[in-house]
PDB file of C-alpha atoms and ligand atoms in Angstrom:
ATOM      1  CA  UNK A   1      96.585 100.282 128.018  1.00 56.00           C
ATOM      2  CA  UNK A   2      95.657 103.361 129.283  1.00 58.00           C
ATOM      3  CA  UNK A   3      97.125 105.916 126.689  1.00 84.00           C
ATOM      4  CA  UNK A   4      96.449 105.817 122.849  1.00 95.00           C
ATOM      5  CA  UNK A   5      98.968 104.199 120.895  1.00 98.00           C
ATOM      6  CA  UNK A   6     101.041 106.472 118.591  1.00 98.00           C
ATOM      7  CA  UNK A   7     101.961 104.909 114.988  1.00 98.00           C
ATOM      8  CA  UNK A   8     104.418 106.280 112.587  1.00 99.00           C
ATOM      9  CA  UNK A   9     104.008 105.518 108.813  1.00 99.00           C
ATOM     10  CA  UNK A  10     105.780 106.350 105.917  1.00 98.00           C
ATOM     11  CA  UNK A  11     104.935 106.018 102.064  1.00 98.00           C
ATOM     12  CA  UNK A  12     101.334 107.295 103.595  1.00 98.00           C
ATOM     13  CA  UNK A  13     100.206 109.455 100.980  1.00 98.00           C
ATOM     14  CA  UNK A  14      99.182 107.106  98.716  1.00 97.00           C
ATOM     15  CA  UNK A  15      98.636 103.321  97.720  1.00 98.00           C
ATOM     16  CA  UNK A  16      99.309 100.628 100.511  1.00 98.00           C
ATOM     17  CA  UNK A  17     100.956 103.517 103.022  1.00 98.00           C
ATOM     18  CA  UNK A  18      97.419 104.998 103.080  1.00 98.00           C
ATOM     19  CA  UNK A  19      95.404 101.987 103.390  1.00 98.00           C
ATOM     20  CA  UNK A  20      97.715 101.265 106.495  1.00 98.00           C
ATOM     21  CA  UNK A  21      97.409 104.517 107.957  1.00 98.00           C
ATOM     22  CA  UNK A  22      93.734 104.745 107.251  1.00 98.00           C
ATOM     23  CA  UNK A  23      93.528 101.584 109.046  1.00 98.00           C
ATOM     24  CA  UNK A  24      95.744 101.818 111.689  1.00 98.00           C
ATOM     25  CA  UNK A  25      93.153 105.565 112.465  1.00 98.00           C
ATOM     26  CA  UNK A  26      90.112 102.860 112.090  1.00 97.00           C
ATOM     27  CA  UNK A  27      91.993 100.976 115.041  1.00 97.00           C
ATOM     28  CA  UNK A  28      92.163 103.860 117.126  1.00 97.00           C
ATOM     29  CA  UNK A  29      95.712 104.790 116.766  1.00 98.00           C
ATOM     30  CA  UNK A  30      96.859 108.262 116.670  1.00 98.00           C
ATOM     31  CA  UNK A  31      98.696 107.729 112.806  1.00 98.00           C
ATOM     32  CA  UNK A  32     101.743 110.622 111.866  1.00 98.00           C
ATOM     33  CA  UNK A  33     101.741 110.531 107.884  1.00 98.00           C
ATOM     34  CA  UNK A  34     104.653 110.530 106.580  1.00 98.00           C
ATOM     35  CA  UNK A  35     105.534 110.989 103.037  1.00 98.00           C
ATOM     36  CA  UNK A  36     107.875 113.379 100.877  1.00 97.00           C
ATOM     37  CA  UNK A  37     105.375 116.116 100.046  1.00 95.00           C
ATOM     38  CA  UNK A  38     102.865 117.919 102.645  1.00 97.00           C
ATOM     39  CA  UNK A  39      99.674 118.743 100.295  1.00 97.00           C
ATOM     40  CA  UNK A  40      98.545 114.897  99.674  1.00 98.00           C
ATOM     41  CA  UNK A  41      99.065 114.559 103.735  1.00 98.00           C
ATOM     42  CA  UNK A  42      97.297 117.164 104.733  1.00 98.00           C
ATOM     43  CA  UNK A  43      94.285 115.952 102.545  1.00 98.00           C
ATOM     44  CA  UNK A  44      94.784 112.367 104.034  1.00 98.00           C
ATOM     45  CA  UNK A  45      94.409 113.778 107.752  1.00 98.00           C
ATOM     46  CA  UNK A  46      91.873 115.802 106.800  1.00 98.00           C
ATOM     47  CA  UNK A  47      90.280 112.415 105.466  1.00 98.00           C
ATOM     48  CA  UNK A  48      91.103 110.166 108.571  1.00 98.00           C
ATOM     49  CA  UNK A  49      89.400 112.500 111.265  1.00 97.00           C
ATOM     50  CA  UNK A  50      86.421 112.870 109.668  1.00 97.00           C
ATOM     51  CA  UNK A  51      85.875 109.260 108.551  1.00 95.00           C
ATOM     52  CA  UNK A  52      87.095 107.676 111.785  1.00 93.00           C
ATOM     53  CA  UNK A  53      87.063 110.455 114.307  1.00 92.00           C
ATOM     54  CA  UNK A  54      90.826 109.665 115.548  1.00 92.00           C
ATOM     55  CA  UNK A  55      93.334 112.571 114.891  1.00 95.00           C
ATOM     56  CA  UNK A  56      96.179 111.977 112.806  1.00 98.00           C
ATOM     57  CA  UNK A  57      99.169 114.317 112.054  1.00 98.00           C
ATOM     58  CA  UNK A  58     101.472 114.728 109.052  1.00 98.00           C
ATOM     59  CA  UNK A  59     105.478 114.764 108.106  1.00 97.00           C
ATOM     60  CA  UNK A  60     107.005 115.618 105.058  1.00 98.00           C
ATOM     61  CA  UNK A  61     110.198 114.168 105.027  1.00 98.00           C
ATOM     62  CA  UNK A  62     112.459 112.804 102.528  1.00 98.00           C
ATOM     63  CA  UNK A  63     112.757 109.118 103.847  1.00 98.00           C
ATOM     64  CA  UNK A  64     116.286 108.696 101.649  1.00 98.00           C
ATOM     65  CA  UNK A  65     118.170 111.307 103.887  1.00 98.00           C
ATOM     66  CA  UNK A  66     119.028 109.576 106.978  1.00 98.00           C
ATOM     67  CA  UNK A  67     118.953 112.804 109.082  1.00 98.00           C
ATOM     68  CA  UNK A  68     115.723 114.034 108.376  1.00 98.00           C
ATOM     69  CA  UNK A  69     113.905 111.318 108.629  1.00 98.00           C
ATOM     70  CA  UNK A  70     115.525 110.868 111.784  1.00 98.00           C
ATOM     71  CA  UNK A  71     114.599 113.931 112.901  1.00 98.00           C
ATOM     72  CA  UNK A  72     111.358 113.468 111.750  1.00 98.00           C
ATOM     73  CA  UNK A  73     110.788 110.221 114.200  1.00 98.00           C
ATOM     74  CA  UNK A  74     112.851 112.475 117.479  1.00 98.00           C
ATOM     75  CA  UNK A  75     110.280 115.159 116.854  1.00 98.00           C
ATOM     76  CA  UNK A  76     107.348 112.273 116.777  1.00 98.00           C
ATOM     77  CA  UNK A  77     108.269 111.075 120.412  1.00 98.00           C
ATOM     78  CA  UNK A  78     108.699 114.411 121.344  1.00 98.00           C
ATOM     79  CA  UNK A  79     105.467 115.560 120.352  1.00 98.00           C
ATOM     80  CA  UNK A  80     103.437 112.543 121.599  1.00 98.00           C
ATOM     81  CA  UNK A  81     105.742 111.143 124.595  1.00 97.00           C
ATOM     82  CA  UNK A  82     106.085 108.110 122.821  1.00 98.00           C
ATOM     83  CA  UNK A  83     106.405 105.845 119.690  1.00 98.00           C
ATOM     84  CA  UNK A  84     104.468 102.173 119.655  1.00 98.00           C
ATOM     85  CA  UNK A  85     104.320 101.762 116.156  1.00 99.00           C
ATOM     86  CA  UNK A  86     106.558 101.694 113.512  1.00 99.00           C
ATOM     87  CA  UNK A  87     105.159 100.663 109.512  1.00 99.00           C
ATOM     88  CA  UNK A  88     107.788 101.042 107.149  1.00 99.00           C
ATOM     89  CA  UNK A  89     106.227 101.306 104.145  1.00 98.00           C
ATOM     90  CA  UNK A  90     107.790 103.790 102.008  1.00 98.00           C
ATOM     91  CA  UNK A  91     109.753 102.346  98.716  1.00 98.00           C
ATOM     92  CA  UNK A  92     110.248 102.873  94.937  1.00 98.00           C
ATOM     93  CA  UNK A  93     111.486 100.803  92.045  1.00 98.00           C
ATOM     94  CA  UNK A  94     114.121 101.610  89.486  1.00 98.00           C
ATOM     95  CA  UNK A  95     113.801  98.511  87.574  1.00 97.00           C
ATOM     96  CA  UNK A  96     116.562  97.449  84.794  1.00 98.00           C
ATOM     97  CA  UNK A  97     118.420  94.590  83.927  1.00 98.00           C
ATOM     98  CA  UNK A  98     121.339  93.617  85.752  1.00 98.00           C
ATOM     99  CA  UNK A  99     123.298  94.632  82.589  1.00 98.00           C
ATOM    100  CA  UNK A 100     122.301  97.427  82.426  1.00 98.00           C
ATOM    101  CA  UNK A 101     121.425  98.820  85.944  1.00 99.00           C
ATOM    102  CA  UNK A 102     123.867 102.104  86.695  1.00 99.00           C
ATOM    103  CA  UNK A 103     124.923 102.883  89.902  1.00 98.00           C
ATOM    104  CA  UNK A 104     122.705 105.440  90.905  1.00 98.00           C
ATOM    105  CA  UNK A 105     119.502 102.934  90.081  1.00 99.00           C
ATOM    106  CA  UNK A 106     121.306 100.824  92.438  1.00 98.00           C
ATOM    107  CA  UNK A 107     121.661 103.094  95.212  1.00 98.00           C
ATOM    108  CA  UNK A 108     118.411 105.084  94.699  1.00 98.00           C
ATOM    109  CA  UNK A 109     116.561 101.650  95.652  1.00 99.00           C
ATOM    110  CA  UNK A 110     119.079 100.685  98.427  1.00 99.00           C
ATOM    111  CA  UNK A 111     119.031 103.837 100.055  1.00 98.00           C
ATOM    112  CA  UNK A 112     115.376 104.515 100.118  1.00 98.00           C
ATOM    113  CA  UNK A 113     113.773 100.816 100.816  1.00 98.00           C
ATOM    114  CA  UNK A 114     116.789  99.643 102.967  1.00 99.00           C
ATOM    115  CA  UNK A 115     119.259 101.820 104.768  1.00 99.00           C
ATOM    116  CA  UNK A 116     115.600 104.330 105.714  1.00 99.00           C
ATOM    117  CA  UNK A 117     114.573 101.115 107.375  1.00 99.00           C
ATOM    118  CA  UNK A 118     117.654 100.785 109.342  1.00 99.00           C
ATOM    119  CA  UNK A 119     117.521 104.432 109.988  1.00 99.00           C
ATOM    120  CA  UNK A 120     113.925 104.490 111.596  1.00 99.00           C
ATOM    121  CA  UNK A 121     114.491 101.520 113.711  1.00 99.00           C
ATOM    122  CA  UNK A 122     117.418 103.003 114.760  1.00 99.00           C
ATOM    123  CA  UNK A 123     115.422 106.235 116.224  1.00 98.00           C
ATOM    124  CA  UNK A 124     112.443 104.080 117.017  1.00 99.00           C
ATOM    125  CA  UNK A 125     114.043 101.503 119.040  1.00 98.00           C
ATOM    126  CA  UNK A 126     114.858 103.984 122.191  1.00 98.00           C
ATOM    127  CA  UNK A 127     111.745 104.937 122.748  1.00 98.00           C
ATOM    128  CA  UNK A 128     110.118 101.790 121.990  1.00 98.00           C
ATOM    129  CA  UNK A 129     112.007 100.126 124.403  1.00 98.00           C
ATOM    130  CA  UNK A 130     111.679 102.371 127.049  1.00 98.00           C
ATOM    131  CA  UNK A 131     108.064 102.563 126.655  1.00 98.00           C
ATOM    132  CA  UNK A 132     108.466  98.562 126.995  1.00 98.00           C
ATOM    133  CA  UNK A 133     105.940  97.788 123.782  1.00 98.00           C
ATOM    134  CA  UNK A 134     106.633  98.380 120.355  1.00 99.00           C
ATOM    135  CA  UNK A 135     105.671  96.459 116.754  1.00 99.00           C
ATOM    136  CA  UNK A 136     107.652  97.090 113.856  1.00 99.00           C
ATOM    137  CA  UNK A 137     106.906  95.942 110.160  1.00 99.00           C
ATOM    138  CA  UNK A 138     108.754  96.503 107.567  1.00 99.00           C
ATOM    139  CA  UNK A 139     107.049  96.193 104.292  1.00 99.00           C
ATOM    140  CA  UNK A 140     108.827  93.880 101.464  1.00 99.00           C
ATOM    141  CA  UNK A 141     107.766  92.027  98.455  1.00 98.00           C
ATOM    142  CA  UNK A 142     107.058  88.654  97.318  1.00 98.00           C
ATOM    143  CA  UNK A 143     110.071  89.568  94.825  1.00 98.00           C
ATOM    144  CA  UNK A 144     112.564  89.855  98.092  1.00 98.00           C
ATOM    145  CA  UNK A 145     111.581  85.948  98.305  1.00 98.00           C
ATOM    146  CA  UNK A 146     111.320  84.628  94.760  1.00 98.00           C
ATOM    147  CA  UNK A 147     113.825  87.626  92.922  1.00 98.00           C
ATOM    148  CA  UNK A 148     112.276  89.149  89.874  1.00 96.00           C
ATOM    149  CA  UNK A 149     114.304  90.078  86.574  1.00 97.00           C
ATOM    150  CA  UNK A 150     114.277  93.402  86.322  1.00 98.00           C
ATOM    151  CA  UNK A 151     114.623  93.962  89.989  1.00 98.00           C
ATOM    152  CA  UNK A 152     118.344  92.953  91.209  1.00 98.00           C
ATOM    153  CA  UNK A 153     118.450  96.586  93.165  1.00 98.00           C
ATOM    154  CA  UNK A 154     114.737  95.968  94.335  1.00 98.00           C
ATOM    155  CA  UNK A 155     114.005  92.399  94.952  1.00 98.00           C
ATOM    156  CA  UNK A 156     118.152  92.895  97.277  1.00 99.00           C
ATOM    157  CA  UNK A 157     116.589  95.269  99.116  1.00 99.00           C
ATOM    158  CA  UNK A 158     113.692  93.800  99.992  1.00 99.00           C
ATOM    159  CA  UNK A 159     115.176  90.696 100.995  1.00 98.00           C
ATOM    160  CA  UNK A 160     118.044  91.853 103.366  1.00 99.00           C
ATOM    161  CA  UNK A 161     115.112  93.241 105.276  1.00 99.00           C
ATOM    162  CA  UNK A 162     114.611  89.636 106.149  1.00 98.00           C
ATOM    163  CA  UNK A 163     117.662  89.097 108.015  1.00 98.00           C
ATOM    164  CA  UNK A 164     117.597  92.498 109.127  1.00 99.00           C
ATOM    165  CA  UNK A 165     113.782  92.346 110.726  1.00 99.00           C
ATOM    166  CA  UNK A 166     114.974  88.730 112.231  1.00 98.00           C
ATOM    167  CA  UNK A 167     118.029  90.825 113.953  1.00 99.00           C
ATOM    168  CA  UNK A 168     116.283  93.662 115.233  1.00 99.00           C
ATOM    169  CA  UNK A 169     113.399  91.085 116.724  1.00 99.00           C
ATOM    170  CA  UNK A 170     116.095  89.328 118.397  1.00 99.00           C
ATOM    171  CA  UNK A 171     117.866  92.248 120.070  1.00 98.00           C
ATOM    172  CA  UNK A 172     114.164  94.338 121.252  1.00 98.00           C
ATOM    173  CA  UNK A 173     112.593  91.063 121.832  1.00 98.00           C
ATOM    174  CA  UNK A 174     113.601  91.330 125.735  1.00 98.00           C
ATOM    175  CA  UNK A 175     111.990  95.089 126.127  1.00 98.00           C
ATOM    176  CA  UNK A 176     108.359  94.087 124.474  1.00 98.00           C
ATOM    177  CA  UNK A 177     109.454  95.119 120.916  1.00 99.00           C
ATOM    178  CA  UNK A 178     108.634  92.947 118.060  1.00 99.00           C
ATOM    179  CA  UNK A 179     109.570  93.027 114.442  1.00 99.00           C
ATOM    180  CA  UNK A 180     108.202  91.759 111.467  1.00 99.00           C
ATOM    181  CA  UNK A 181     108.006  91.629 107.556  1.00 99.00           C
ATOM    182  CA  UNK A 182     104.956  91.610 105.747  1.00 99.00           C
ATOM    183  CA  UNK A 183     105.678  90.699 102.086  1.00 98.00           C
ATOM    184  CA  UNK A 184     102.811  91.875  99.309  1.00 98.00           C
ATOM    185  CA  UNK A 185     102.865  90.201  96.270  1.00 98.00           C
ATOM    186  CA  UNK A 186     100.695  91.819  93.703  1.00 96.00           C
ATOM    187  CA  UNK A 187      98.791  94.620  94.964  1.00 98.00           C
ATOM    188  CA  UNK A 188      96.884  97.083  92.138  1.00 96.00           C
ATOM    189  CA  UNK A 189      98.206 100.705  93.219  1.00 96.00           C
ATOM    190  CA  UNK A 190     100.443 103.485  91.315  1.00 94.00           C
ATOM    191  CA  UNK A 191     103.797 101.135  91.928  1.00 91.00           C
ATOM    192  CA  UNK A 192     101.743  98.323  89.463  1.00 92.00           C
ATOM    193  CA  UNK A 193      98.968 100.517  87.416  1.00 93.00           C
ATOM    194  CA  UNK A 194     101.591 100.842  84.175  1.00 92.00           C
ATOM    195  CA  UNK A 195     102.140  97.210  83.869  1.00 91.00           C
ATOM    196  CA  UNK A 196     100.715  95.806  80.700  1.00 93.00           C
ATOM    197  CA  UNK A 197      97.731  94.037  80.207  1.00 93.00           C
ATOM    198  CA  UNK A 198      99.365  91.026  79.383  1.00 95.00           C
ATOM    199  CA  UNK A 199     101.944  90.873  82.299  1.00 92.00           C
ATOM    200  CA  UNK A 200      98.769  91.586  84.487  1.00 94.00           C
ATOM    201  CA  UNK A 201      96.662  88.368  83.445  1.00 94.00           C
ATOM    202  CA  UNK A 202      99.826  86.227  83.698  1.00 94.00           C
ATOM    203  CA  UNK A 203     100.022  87.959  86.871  1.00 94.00           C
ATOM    204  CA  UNK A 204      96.662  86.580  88.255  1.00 95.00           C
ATOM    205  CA  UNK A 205      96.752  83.267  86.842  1.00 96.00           C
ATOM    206  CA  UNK A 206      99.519  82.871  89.051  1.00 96.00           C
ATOM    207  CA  UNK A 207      97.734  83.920  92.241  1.00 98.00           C
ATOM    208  CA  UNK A 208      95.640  81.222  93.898  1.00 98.00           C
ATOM    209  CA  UNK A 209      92.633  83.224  94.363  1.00 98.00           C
ATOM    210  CA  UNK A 210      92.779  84.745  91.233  1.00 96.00           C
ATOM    211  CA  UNK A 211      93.212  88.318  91.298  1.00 96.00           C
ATOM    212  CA  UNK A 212      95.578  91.365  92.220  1.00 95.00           C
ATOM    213  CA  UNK A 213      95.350  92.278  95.746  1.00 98.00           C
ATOM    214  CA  UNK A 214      93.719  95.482  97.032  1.00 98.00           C
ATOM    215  CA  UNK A 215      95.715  97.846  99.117  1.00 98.00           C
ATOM    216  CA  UNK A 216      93.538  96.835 101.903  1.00 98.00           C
ATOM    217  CA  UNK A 217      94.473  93.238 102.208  1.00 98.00           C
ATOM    218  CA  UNK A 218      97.990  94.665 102.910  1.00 98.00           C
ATOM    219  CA  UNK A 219      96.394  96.772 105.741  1.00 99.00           C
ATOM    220  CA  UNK A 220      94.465  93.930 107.522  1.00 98.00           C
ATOM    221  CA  UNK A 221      97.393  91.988 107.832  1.00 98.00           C
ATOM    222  CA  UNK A 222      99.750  95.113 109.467  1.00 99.00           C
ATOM    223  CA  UNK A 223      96.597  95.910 111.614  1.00 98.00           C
ATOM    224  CA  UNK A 224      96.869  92.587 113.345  1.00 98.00           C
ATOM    225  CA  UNK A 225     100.708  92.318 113.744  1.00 98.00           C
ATOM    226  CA  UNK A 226     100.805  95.634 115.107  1.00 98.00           C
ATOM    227  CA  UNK A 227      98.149  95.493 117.384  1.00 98.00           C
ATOM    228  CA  UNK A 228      98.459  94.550 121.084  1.00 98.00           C
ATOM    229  CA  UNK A 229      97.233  90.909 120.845  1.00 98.00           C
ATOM    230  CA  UNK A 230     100.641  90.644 118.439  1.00 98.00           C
ATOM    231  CA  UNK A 231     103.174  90.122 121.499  1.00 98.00           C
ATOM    232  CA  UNK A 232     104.449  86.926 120.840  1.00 98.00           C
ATOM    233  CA  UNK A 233     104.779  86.968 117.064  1.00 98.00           C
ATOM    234  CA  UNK A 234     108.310  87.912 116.163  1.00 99.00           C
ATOM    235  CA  UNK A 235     110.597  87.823 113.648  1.00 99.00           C
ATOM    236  CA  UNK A 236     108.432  86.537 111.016  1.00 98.00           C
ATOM    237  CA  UNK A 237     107.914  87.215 107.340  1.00 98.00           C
ATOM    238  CA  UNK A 238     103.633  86.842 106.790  1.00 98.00           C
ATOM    239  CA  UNK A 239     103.234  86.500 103.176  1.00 98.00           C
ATOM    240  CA  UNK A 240     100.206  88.433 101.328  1.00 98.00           C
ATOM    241  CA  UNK A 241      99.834  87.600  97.472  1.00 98.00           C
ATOM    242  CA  UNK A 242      96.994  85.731  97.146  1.00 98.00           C
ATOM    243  CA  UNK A 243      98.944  82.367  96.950  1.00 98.00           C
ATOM    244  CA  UNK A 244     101.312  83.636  94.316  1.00 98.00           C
ATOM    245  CA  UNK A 245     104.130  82.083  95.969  1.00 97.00           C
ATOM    246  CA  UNK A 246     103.632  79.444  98.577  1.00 96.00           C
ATOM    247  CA  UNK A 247     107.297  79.799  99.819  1.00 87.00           C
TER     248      UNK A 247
HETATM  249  P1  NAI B   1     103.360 103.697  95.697  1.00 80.38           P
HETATM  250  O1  NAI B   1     104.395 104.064  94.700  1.00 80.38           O
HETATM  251  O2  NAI B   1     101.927 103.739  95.316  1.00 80.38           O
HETATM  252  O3  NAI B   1     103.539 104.607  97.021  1.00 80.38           O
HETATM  253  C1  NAI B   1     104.816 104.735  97.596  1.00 80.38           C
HETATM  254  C2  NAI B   1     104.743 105.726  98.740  1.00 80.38           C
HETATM  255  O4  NAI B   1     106.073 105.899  99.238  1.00 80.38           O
HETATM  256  C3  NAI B   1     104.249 107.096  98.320  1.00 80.38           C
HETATM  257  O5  NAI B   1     103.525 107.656  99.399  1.00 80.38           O
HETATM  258  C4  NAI B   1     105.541 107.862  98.100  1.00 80.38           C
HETATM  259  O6  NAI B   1     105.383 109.265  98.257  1.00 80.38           O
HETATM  260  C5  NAI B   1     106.383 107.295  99.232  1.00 80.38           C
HETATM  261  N1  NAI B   1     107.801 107.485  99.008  1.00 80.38           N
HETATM  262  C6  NAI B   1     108.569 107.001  98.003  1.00 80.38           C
HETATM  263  N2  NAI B   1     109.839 107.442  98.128  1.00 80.38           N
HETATM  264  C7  NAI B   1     109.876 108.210  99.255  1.00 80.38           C
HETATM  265  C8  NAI B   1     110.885 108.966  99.895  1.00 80.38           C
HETATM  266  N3  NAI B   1     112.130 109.025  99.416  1.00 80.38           N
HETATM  267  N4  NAI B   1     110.551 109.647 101.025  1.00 80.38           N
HETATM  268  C9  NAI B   1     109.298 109.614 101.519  1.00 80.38           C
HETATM  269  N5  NAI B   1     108.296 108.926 100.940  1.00 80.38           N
HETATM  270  C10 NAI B   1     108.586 108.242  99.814  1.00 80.38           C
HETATM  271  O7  NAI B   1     103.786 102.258  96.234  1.00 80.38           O
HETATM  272  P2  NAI B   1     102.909 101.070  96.854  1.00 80.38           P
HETATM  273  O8  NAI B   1     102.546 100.147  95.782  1.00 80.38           O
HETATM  274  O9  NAI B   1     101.861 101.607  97.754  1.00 80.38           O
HETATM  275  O10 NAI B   1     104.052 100.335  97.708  1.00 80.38           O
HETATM  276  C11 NAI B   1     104.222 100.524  99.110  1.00 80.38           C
HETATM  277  C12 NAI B   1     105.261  99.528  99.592  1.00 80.38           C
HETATM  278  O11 NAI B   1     104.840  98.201  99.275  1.00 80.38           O
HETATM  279  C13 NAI B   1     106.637  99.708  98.931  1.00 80.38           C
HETATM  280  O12 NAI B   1     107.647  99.453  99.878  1.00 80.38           O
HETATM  281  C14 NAI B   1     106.634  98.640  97.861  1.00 80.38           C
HETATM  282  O13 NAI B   1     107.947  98.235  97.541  1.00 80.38           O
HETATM  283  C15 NAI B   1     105.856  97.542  98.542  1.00 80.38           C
HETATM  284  N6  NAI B   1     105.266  96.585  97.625  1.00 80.38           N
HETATM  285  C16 NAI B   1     104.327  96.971  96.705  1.00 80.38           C
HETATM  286  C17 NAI B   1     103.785  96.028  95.843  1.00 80.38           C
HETATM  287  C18 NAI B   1     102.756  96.355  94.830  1.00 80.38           C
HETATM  288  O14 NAI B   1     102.394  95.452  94.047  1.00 80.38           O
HETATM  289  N7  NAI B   1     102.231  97.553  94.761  1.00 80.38           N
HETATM  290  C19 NAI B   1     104.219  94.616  95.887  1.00 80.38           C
HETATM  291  C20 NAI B   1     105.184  94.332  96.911  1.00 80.38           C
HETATM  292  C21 NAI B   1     105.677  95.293  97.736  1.00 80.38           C
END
C-alpha cells in the first residue's frame, strides 16, 4: 500500500470513539473525528499529532440527520481521494421500560445508533469499493446479543446491526470491502460512569476476568479488524466483555 489509509470515526470525542481514533493515529492512519460539537475535536487532533505524529482532521456533524452526516463522509473522500475505513461508533441510550418507553425515546435511539449506520455505509460503500479495500465496523453491545431490561430501543438497535453488518459484508465482499460488528460489553466511560455501585460489582462478577473493560480493549480489537491483514474476516460479530457473555 502505497498511500496512507484514511479512517472515518464517529462518537470520537470521547470514551471508546477516542480510544479508536487515538489508535487507529497510533496505526498510522490519517483519522477524521467526528462527533457533534467541534471544541472537544479540535483538542483531540491537537492531541493525536503530537502524541503520534500522524495528522488527523475533525467533523462536527450531527450523526442523527441523515444528510449531514452524509455530507460529512462526500466531503471526507473529497478531501482525501478516498475512504478505507469506516468505525461506527457513535450511539446514546434512552433507557426505560418497555411500559413506559415514549416514542421519541424510541426513535432517538433508532435513529442515531441504527439508521446513521445505514446512512454512512451507504456514502462509504462507493468509494470503498472503487478504491477496491475497505473495513467497516460497526460498534454494538453485548446487550444487542443477550437484550437488557431497560433497553428495548437500545439493545433493537444494536442487534439489527447484526443482520445488517452480515448484509452489507455479503454485497462489498466481491470489491475488497469487509464488514464487521464488534460488540463491548462493559466498558467504564461516560455511557456507564452513573451506574450504581451495586449494579457495577454485579457487573464484574459476571465478567470472566473480573473487571469493567477499558476503552482501550475496545480499540485493540477495531485496530486489528480494520487493518490490512483483516481481508478475509467478514461478516462477523467479535465479542469484547471480558467473558460476560460467552454467546
Ligand atoms: P459515550 O457516551 O462516552 O460517547 C459517545 C460518543 O458519541 C460521544 O463522542 C458523543 O458526542 C457521540 N455522539 C452521540 N450522539 C451523537 C450524534 N447524534 N452525533 C454525533 N455524535 C454523537 O459512549 P461510549 O461508552 O464511548 O460508547 C461508544 C459506543 O459503544 C456506543 O455505540 C455505545 O452504544 C457502545 N457501547 C458502549 C458500552 C459501554 O459500556 N460504554 C457497552 C456496549 C456498547
Amino acid at each position: 500500500m502505497s498511500e496512507q489509509r484514511i479512517a472515518f470515526v464517529t462518537g470520537a470525542s470521547r470514551g471508546i470513539g477516542r480510544a479508536i481514533a487515538t489508535r487507529l493515529a497510533a496505526e498510522g492512519r490519517h483519522v477524521v473525528l467526528c462527533s457533534r460539537s467541534q471544541a472537544p475535536l479540535n483538542d483531540l487532533k491537537a492531541e493525536i499529532e503530537s502524541s503520534t505524529g500522524a495528522s488527523a482532521s475533525v467533523c462536527a456533524c450531527d450523526i442523527s440527520d441523515p444528510a449531514a452526516l452524509a455530507k460529512a463522509i462526500e466531503d471526507t473522500v473529497s478531501d482525501h481521494g478516498r475512504l478505507d475505513i469506516l468505525v461506527n461508533n457513535a450511539g446514546i441510550t434512552r433507557d426505560n421500560l418497555l411500559l413506559r418507553m415514549s416514542d421519541e425515546e424510541w426513535d432517538d435511539v433508532i435513529s442515531t445508533n441504527l439508521r446513521s449506520v445505514f446512512v454512512a455505509c451507504r456514502a462509504a460503500a462507493r468509494p470503498m469499493m472503487k478504491g477496491r479495500f475497505g473495513r467497516i465496523v460497526n460498534i454494538a453491545s453485548t446487550s444487542g446479543l443477550v437484550g437488557n431490561a431497560g433497553q428495548a430501543n437500545y439493545a433493537a438497535s444494536k442487534s439489527a446491526l447484526t443482520g445488517f453488518t452480515k448484509t452489507v459484508a455479503r454485497e462489498l465482499g466481491s470489491k475488497g470491502v469487509t464488514a464487521n460488528v464488534v460488540a463491548p460489553g462493559f466498558i467504564a466511560t461516560d455511557m456507564t460512569k452513573d451506574l450504581p455501585e451495586n449494579v457495577v460489582d454485579s457487573v464484574k462478577a459476571m465478567v470472566a476476568v473480573k473487571r469493567l473493560g477499558e476503552p482501550a480493549d475496545i480499540a485493540s480489537a477495531v485496530a486489528y479488524v480494520t487493518s490490512d491483514d483483516a481481508g478475509f474476516l467478514t461478516g462477523q460479530t467479535i465479542t469484547v466483555d471480558g467473558g460476560m457473555t460467552m454467546c
